Coordinates of C-alpha atoms in Angstrom, one line a residue:
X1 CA 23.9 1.2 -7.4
X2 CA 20.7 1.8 -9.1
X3 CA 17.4 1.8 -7.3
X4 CA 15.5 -1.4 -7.7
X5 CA 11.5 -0.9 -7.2
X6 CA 8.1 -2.1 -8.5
X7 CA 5.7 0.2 -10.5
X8 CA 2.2 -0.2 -10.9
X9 CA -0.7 1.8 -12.4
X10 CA -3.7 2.6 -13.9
X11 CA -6.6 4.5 -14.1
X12 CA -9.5 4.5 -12.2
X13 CA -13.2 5.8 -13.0
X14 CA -13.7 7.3 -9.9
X15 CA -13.3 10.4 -8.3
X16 CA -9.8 10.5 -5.7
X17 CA -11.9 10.8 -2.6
X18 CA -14.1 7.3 -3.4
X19 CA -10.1 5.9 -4.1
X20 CA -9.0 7.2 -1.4
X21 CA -11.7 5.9 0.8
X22 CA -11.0 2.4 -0.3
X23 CA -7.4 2.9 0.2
X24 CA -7.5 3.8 3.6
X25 CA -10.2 2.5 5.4
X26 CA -10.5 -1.0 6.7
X27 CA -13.8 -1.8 5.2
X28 CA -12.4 -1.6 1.7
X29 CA -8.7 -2.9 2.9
X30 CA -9.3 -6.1 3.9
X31 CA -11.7 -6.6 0.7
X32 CA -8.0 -6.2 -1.6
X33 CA -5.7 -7.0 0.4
X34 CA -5.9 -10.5 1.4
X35 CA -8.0 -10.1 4.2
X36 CA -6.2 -8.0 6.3
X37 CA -7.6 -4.4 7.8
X38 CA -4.8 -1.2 7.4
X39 CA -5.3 0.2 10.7
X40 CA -3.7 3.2 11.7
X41 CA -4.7 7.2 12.0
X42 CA -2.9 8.4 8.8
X43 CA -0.9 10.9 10.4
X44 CA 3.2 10.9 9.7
X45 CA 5.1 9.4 12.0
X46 CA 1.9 7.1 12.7
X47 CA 1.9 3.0 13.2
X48 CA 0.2 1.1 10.2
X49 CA -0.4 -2.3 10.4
X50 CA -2.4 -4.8 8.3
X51 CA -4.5 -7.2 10.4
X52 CA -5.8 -10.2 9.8
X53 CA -9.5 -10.3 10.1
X54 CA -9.5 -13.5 10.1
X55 CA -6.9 -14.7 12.5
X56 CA -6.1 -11.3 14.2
X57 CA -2.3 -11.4 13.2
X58 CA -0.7 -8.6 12.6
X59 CA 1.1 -9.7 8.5
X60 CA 2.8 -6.5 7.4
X61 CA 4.2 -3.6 10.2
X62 CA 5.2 0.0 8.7
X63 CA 4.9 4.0 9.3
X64 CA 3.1 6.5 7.3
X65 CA 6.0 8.8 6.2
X66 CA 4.0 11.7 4.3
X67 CA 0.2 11.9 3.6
X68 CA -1.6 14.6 1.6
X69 CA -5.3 13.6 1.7
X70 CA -6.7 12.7 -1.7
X71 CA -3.6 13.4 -3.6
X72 CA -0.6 11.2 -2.1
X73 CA 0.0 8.2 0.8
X74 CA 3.8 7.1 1.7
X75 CA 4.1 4.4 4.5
X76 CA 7.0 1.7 5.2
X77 CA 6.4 -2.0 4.9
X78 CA 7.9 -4.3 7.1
X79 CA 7.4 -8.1 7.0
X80 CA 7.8 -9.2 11.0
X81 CA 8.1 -13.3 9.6
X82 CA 10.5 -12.3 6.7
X83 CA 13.4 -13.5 9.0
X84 CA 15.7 -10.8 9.0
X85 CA 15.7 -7.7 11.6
X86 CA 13.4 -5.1 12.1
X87 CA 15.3 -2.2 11.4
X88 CA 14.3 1.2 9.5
X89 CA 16.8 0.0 6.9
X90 CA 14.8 -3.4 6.8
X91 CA 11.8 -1.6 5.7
X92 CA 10.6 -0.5 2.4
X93 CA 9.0 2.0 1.4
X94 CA 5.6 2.6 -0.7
X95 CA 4.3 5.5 -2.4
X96 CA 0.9 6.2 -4.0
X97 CA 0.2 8.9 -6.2
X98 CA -3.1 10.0 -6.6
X99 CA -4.1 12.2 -9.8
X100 CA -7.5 13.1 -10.4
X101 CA -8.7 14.1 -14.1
X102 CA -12.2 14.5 -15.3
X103 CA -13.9 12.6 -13.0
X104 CA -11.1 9.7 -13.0
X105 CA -8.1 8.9 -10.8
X106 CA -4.7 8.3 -12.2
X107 CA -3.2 5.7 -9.4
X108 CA 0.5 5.0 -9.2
X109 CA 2.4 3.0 -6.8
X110 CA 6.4 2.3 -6.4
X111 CA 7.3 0.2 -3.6
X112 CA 11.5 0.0 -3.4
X113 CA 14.2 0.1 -2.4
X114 CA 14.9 -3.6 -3.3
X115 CA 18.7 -2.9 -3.3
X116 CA 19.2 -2.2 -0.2
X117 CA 16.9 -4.4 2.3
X118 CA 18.0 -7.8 3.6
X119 CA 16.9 -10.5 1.5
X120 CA 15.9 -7.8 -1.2
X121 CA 16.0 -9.8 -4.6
X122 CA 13.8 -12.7 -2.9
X123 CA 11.4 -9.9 -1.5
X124 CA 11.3 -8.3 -4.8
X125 CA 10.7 -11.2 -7.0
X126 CA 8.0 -12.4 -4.0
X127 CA 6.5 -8.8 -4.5
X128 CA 6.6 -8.9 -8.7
X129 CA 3.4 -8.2 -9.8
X130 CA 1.1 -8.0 -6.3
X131 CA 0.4 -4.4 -6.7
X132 CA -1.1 -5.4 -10.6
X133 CA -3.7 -7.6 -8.5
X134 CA -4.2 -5.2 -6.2
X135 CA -4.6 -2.2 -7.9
X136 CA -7.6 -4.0 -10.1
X137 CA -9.1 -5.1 -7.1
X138 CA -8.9 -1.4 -6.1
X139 CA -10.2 -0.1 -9.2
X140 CA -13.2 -3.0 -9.0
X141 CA -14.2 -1.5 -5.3
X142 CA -13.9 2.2 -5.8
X143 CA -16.2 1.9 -9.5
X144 CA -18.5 0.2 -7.9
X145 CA -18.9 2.7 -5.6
X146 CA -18.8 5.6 -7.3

């Protein structure tokens, strides 16, 4: 069976730290994605959760898998309303790629395995073209800042 995941990416007039910053810290977080705060201590193995700032829940659960500071962030996704159990095999799994150049930042993200998660052609059609939104909304907040 052939994997089934979403790409998305661009490039980014800003250094990787300033992308970085805004991909990882809750300040920035909850300004792209949809008001919720990515709270965890970046270290593999770790707990990540995205909070609500508004109402305090807890949308999206996951793990950081591998982290190289500047250059590359993997973490699980886990939906805990999605209806279906929360199992490691349940999750999926997202990977940014971080490739600075002259003063800009290539960012690329695949989020997958669709294929083999419960429920995994609803969640990918629900996730079809999210990181698009998100990664402009990144690329607004990090030029801004730079």
């Amino acid at each position: 069976m052939t994997a089934k995941t979403i790409t998305s990416e661009l490039t980014i007039m800003a250094p990787a730290e300033r992308v970085w910053s805004v991909l990882t810290e809750p300040l920035w977080t909850r300004q792209y994605m949809f008001d919720c705060e990515a709270l965890s201590d970046w270290k593999p193995g770790s707990r990540l959760e995205w909070k609500s700032v508004k109402d305090g829940v807890v949308y999206v659960k996951g793990h950081v898998v591998r982290i190289e500071r500047h250059r590359l962030l993997e973490y699980t996704v886990f939906d805990p309303f999605g209806g279906f159990a929360e199992i490691p095999e349940n999750h999926l799994t997202v990977t940014i790629t971080l490739e600075q150049k002259n003063g800009q930042t290539n960012v690329s993200i695949v989020q997958g395995d669709f294929s083999v998660v419960a429920n995994g052609e609803k969640r990918y059609q629900d996730s079809l073209g999210g990181w698009d939104f998100i990664l402009a909304k990144i690329k607004s907040l990090a030029e801004a800042g730079a």
